[in-house]
mmCIF file of C-alpha atoms and ligand atoms in Angstrom:
data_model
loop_
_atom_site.group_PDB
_atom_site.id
_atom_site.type_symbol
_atom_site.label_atom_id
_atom_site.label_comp_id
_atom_site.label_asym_id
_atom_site.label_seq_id
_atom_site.Cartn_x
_atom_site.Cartn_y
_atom_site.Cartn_z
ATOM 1 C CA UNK A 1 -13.272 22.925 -9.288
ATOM 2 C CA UNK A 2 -13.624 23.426 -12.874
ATOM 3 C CA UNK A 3 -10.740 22.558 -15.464
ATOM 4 C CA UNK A 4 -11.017 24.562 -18.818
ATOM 5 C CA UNK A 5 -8.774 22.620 -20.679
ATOM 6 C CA UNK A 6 -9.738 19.094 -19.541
ATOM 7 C CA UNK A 7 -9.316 17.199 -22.697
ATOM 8 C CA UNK A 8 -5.733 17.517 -24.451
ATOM 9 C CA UNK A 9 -5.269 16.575 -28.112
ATOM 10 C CA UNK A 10 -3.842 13.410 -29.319
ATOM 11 C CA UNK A 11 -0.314 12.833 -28.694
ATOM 12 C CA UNK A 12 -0.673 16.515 -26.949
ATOM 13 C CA UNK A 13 1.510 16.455 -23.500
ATOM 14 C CA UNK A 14 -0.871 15.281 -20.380
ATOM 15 C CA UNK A 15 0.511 18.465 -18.362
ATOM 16 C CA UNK A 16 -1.278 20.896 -20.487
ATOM 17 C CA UNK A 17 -4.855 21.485 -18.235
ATOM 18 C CA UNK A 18 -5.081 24.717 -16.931
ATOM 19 C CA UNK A 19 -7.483 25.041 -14.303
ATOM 20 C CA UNK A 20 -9.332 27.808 -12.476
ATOM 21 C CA UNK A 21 -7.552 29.475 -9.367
ATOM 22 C CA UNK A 22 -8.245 27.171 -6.700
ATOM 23 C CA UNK A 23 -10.417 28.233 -4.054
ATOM 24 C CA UNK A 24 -8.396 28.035 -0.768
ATOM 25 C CA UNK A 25 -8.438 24.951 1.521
ATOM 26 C CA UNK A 26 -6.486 21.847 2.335
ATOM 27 C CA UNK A 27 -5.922 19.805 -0.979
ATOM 28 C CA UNK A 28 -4.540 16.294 -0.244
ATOM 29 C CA UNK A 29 -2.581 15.528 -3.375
ATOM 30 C CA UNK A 30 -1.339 11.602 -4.415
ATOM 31 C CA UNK A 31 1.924 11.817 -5.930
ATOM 32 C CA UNK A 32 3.423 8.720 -7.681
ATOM 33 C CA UNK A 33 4.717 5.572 -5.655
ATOM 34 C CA UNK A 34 8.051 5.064 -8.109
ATOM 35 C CA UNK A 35 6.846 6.560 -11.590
ATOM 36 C CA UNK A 36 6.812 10.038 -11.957
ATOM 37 C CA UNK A 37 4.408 9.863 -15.079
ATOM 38 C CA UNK A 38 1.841 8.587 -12.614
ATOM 39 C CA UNK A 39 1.480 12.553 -11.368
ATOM 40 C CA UNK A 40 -2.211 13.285 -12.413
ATOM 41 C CA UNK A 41 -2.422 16.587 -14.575
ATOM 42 C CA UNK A 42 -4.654 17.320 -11.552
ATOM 43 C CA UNK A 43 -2.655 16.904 -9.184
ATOM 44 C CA UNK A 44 0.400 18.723 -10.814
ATOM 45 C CA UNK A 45 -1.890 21.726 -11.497
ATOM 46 C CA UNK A 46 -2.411 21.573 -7.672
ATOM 47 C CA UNK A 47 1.027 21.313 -6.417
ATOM 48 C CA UNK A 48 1.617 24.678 -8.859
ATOM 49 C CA UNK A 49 -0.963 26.967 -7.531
ATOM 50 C CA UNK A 50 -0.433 26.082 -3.788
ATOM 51 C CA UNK A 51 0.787 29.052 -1.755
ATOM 52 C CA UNK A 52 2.445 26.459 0.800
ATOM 53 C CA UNK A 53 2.906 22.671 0.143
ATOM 54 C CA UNK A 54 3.460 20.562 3.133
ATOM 55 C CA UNK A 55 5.727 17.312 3.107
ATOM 56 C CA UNK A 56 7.327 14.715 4.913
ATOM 57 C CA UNK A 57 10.629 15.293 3.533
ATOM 58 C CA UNK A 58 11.444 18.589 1.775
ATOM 59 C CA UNK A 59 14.474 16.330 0.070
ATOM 60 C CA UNK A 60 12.445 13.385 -0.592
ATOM 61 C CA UNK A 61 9.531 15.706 -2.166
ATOM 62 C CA UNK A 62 12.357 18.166 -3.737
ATOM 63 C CA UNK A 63 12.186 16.294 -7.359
ATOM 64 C CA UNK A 64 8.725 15.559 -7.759
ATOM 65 C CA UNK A 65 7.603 19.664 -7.224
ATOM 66 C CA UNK A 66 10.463 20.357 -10.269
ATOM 67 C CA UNK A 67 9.435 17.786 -12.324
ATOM 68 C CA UNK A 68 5.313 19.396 -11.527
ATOM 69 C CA UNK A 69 6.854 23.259 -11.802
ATOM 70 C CA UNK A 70 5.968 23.825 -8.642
ATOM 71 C CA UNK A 71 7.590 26.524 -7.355
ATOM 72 C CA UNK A 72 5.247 27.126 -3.547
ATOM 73 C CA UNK A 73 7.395 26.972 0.072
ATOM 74 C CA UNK A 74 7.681 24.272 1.403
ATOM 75 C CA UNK A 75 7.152 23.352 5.212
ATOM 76 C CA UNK A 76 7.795 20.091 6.992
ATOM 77 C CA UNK A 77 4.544 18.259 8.450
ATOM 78 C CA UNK A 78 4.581 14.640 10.337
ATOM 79 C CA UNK A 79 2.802 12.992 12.948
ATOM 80 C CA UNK A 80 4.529 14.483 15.639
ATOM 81 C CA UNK A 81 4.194 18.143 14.346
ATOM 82 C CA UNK A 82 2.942 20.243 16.984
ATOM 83 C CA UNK A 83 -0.621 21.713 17.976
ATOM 84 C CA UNK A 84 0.677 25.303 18.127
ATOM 85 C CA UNK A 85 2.119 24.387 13.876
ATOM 86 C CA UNK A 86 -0.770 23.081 13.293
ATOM 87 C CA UNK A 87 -3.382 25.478 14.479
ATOM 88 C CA UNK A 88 -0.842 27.709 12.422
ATOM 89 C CA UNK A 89 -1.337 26.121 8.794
ATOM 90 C CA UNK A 90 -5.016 26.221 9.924
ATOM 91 C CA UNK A 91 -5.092 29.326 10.051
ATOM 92 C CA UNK A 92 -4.134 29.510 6.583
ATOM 93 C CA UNK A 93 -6.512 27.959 5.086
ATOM 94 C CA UNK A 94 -9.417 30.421 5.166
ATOM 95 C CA UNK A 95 -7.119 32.357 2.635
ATOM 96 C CA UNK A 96 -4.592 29.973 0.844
ATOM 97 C CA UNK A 97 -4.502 26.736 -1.210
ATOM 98 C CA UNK A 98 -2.688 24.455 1.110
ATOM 99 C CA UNK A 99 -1.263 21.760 -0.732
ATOM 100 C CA UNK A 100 -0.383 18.188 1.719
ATOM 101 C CA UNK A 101 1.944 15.831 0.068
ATOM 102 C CA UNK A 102 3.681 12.405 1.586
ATOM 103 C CA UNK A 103 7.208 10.921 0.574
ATOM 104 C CA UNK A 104 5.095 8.651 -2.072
ATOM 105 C CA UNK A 105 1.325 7.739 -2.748
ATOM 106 C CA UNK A 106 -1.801 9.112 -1.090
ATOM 107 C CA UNK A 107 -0.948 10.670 2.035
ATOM 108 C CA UNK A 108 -2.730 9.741 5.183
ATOM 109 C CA UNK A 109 -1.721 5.920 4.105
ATOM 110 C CA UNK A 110 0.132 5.060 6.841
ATOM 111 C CA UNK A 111 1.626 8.336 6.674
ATOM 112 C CA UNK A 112 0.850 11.731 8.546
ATOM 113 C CA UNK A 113 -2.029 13.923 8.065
ATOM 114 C CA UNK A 114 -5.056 13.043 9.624
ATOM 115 C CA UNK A 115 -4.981 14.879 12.488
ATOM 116 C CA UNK A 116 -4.818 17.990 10.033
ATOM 117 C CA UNK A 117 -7.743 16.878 8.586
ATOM 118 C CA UNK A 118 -9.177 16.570 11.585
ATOM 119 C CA UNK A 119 -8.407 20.284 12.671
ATOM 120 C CA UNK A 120 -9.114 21.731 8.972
ATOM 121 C CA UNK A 121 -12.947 20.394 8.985
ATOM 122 C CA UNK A 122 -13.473 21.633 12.705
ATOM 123 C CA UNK A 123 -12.068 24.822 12.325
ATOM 124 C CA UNK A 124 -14.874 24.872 8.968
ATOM 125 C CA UNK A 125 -12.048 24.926 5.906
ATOM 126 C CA UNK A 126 -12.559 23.164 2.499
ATOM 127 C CA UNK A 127 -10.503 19.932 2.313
ATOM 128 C CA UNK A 128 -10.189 18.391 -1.060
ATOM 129 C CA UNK A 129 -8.692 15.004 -2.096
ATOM 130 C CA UNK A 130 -6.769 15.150 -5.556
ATOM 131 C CA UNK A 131 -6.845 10.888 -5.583
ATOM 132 C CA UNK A 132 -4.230 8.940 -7.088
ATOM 133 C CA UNK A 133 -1.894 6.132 -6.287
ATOM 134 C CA UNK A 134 -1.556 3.966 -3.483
ATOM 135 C CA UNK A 135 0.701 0.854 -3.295
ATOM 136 C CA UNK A 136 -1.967 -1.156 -1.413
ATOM 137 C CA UNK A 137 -4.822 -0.409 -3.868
ATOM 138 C CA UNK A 138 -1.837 -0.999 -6.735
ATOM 139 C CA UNK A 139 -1.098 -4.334 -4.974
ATOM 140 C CA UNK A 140 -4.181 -5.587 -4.770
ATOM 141 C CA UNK A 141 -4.885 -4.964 -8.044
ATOM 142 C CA UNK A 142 -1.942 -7.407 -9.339
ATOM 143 C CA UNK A 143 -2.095 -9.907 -6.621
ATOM 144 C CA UNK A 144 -4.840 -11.781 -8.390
ATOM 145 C CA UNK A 145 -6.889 -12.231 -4.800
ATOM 146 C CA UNK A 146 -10.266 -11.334 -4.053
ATOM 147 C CA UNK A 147 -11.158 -7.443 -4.413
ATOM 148 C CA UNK A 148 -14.531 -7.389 -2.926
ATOM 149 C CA UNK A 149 -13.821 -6.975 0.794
ATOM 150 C CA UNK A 150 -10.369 -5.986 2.120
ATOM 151 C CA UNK A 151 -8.814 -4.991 5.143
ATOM 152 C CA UNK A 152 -5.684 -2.651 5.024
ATOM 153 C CA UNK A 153 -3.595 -3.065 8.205
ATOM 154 C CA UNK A 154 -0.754 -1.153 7.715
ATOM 155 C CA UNK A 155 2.427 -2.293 8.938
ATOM 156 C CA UNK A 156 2.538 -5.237 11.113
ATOM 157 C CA UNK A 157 4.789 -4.575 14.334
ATOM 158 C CA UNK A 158 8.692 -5.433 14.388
ATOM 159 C CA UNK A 159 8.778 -6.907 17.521
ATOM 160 C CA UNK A 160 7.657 -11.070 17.626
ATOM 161 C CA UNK A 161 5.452 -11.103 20.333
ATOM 162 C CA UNK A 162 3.587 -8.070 18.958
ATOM 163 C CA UNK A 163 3.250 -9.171 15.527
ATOM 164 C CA UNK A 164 1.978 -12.795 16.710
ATOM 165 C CA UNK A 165 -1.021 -10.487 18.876
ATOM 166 C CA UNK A 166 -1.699 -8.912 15.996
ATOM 167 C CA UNK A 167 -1.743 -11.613 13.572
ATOM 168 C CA UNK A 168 -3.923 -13.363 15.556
ATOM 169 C CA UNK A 169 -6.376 -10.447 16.041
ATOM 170 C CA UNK A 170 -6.407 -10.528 12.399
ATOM 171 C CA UNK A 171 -6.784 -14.064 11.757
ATOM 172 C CA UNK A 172 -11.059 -14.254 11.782
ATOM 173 C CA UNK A 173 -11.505 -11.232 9.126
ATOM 174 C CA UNK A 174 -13.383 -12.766 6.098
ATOM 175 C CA UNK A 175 -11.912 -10.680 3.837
ATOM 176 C CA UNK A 176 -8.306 -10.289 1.687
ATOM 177 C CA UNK A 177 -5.977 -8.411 4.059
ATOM 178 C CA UNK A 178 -3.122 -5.875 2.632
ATOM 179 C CA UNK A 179 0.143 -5.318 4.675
ATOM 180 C CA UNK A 180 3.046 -2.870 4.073
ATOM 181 C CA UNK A 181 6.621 -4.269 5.109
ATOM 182 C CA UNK A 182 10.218 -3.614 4.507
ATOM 183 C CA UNK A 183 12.543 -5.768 2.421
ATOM 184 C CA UNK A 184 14.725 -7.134 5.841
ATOM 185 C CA UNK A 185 11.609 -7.945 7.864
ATOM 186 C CA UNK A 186 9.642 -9.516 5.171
ATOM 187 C CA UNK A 187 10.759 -13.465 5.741
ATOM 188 C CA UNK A 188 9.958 -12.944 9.463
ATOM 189 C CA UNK A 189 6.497 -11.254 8.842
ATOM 190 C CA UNK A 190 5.499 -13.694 6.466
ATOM 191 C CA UNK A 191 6.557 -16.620 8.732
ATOM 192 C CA UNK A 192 4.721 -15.407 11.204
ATOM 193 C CA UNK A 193 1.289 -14.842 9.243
ATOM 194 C CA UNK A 194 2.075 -18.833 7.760
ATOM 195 C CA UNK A 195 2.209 -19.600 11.820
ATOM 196 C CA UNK A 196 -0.911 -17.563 12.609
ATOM 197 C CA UNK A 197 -3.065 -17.797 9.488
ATOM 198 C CA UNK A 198 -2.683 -21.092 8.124
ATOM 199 C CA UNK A 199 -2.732 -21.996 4.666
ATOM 200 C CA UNK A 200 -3.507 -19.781 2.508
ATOM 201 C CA UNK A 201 -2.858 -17.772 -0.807
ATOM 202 C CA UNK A 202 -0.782 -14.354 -0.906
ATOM 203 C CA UNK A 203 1.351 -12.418 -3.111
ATOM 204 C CA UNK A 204 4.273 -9.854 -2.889
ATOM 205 C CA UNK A 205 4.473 -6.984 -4.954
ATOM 206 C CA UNK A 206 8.009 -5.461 -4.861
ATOM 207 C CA UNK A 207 9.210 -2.016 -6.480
ATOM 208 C CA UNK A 208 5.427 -1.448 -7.791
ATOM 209 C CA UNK A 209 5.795 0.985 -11.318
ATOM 210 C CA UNK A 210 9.176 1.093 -10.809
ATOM 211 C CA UNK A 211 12.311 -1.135 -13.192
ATOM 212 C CA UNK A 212 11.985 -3.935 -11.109
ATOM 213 C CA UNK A 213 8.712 -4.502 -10.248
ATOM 214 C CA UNK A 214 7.287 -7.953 -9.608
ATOM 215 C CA UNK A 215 4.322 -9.221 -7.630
ATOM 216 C CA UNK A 216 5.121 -12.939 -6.702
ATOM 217 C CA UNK A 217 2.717 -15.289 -5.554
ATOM 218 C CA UNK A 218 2.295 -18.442 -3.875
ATOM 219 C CA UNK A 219 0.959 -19.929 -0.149
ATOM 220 C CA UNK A 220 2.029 -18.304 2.858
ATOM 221 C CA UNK A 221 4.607 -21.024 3.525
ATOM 222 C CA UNK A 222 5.853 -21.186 0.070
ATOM 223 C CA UNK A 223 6.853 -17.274 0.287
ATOM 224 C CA UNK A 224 7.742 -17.325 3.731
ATOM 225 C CA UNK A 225 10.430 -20.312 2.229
ATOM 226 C CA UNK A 226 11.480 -18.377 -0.801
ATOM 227 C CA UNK A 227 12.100 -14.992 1.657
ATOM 228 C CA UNK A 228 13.902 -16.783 4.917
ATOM 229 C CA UNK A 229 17.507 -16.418 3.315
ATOM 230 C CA UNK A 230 17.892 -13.215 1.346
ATOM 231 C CA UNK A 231 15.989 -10.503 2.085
ATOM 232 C CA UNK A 232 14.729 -8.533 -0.932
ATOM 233 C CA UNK A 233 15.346 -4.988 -1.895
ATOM 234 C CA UNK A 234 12.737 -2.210 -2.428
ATOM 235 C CA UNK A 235 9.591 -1.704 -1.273
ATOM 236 C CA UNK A 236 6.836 -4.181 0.186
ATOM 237 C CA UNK A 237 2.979 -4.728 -0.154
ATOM 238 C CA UNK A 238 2.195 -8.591 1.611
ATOM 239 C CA UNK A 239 -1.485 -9.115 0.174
ATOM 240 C CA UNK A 240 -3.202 -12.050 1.920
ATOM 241 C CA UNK A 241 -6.145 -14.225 0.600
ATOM 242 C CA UNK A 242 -9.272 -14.683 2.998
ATOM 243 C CA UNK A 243 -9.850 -18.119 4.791
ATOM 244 C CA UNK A 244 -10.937 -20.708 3.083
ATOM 245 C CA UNK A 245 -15.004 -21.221 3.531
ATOM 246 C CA UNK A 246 -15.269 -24.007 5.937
ATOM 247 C CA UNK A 247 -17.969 -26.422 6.759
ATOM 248 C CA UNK A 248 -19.589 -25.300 10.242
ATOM 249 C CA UNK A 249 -17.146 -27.226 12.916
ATOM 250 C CA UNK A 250 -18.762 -29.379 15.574
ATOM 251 C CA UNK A 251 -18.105 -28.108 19.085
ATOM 252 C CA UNK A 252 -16.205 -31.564 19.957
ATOM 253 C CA UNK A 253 -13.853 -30.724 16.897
ATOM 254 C CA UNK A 254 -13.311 -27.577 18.300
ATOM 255 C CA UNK A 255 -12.856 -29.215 21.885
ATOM 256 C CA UNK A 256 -10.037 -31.268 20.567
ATOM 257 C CA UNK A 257 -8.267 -28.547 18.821
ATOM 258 C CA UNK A 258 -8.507 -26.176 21.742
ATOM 259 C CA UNK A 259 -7.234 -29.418 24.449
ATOM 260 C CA UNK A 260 -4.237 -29.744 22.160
ATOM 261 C CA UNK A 261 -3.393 -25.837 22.075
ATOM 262 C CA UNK A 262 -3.934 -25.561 25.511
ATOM 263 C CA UNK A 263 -1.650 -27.724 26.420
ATOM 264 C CA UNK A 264 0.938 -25.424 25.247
ATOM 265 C CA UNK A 265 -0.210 -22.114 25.144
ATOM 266 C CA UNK A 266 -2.716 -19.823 27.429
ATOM 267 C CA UNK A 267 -6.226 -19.468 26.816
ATOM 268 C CA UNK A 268 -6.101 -17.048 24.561
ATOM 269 C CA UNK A 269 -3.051 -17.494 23.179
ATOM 270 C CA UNK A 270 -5.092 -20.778 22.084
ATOM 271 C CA UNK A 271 -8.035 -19.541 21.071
ATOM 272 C CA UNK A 272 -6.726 -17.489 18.585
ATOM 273 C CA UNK A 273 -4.132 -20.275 17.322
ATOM 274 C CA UNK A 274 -7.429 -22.285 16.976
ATOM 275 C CA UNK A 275 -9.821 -19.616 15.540
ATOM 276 C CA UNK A 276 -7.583 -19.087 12.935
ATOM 277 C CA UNK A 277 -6.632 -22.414 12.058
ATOM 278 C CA UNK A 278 -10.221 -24.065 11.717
ATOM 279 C CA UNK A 279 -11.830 -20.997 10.127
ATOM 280 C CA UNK A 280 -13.926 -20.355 13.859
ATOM 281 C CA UNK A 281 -14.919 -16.905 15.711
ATOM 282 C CA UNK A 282 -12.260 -15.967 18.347
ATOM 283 C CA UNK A 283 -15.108 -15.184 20.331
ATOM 284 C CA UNK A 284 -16.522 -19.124 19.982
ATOM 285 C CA UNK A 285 -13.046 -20.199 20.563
ATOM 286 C CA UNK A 286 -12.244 -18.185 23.542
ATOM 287 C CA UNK A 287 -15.720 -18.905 25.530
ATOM 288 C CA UNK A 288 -14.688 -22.677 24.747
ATOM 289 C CA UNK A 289 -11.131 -22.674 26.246
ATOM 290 C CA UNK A 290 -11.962 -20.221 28.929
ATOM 291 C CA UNK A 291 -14.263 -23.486 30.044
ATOM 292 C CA UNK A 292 -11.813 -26.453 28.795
ATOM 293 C CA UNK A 293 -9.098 -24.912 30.967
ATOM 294 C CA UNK A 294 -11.437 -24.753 34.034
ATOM 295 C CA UNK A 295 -12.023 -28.285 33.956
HETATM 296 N N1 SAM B 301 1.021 6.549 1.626
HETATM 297 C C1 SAM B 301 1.723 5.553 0.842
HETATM 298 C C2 SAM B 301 0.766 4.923 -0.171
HETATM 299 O O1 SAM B 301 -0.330 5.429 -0.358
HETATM 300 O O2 SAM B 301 1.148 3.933 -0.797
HETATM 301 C C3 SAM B 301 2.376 4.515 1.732
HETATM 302 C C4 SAM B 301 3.366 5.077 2.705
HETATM 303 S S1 SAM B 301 4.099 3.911 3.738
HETATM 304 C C5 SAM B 301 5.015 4.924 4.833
HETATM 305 C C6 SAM B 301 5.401 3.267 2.749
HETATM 306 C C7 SAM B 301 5.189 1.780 2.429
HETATM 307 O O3 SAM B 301 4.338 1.656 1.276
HETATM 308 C C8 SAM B 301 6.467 1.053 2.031
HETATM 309 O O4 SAM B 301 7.176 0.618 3.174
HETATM 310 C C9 SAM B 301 5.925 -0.111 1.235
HETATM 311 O O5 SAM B 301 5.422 -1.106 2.097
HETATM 312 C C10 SAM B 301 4.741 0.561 0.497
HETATM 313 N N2 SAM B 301 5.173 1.056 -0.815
HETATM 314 C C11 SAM B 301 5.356 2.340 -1.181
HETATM 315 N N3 SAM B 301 5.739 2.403 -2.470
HETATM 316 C C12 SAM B 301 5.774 1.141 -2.933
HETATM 317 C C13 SAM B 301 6.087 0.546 -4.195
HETATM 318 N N4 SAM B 301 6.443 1.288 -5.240
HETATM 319 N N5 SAM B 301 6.012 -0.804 -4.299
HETATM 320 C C14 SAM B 301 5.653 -1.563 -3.247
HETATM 321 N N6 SAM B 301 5.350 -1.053 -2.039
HETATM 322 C C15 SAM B 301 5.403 0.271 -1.881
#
């Protein structure tokens, strides 16, 4: 894609690019997570020469296409849009600019789309990403935790037992892991990652580039504290430091630790609790209480 006007002016408005006629294809536009000056000239340029732009919400994405000038139909796509639909917009794409937008940020981000994606490539249509925010790259950015490896898990599950199983899967990843979550289910989620990952650094970034933005931070325990009473308003990024580096632990202090949780819990209900809290493979841990609780 070529843009002829790529440079504006000082103090000239940012909406002023003018690009080629897009070739047709899928184009996965960003759109802003709170700020509607975040809406890349790119993007907005997009949104205005697509012959269809697909959305979550036609309401939700009502404001954001007037405030781009986009004037395209719009159609409703989610995860549980059908094959038949789909194969339909795929069949569009050999001869229109199909623009796919999501309530907020970069679509596909724990949000619908991939499967499109999928279907586009196969059926041998251009896809195109127009990049632009996302509230776990924005979060991570301001929580002031390691950048070099992350994992992005989504959204934990609601239910307690669930959440535990996947804390505890999550619990041995050497890296800084990102977590979306809702304002009423934040003090449970982040009392459950304080009982599953120990101690150690986070932050919560609230409302990102909207009024009220903040990004607190503090231990696990010290958030999951300041959350337990009133549940905060807007929306959630939990961004979680990595373990702590740990000197190599000795099989018998891994013995003890593993006697103690299994005691209480089942093997690998145990192994995990114990992985996690001295910094050890779940694999190692598991082998080990699969044998302790033979004894
Ligand atoms: N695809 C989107 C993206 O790229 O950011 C995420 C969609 S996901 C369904 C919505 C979740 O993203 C919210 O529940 C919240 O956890 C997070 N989120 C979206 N906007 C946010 C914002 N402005 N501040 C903090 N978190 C936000």
């Amino acid at each position: 894609m070529r843009c002829r006007a790529p440079l504006a002016p000082p103090g000239a408005s940012v909406m002023i690019a003018v690009m080629d006629r897009l070739p047709p294809g899928l184009y996965i536009v960003a759109t802003p997570i709170g700020n509607l000056a975040d809406l890349s000239p790119r993007a907005a340029e997009t949104l205005r020469q697509a012959d269809l732009i697909l959305a979550e919400d036609k309401r939700v994405s009502a404001k954001l296409l007037a405030f781009a000038g986009a004037k395209a139909p719009m159609a409703t796509y989610h995860d549980h849009t059908s094959e038949a639909e789909r194969e339909a917009i795929v069949a569009r794409l050999g001869s229109e600019v199909v623009a796919l937008i999501s309530d907020a940020g970069t679509p596909l981000i724990s949000d619908p789309g991939y499967k499109l994606v999928r279907a586009a490539r196969s059926a041998g249509h251009a896809v195109h990403a127009i990049p632009g925010p996302s509230a776990a790259i924005a979060a991570l950015t301001l929580s002031g935790l390691p950048t070099d490896r992350f994992l992005f898990a989504g959204f934990l599950p609601p239910k307690d037992k669930a959440r535990a199983d996947a804390i505890a899967e999550l619990a041995s990843v050497r890296a800084t892991l990102v977590l979306y979550e809702s304002g009423p289910r934040l003090g449970p989620a982040l009392a459950a990652l304080a009982a599953g990952l120990g101690r150690r650094e986070a932050a919560v970034a609230r409302e990102i580039t909207k009024l009220h933005e903040e990004c607190v931070t503090g231990s696990l325990e010290d958030l999951a504290a300041r959350y337990a009473e009133v549940p905060p308003k807007g929306e959630i990024v939990i961004v979680v430091g990595p373990p702590a580096e740990r000197e190599a632990v000795s099989d018998n202090e891994l013995d003890a630790a593993l006697d103690e949780a299994l005691s209480r819990l089942s093997p690998s209900r145990a192994a995990a609790e114990v992985a996690a809290l001295l910094g050890v493979p779940r694999k190692r841990a598991y082998a080990r209480a699969l044998e302790r609780s033979a004894k």
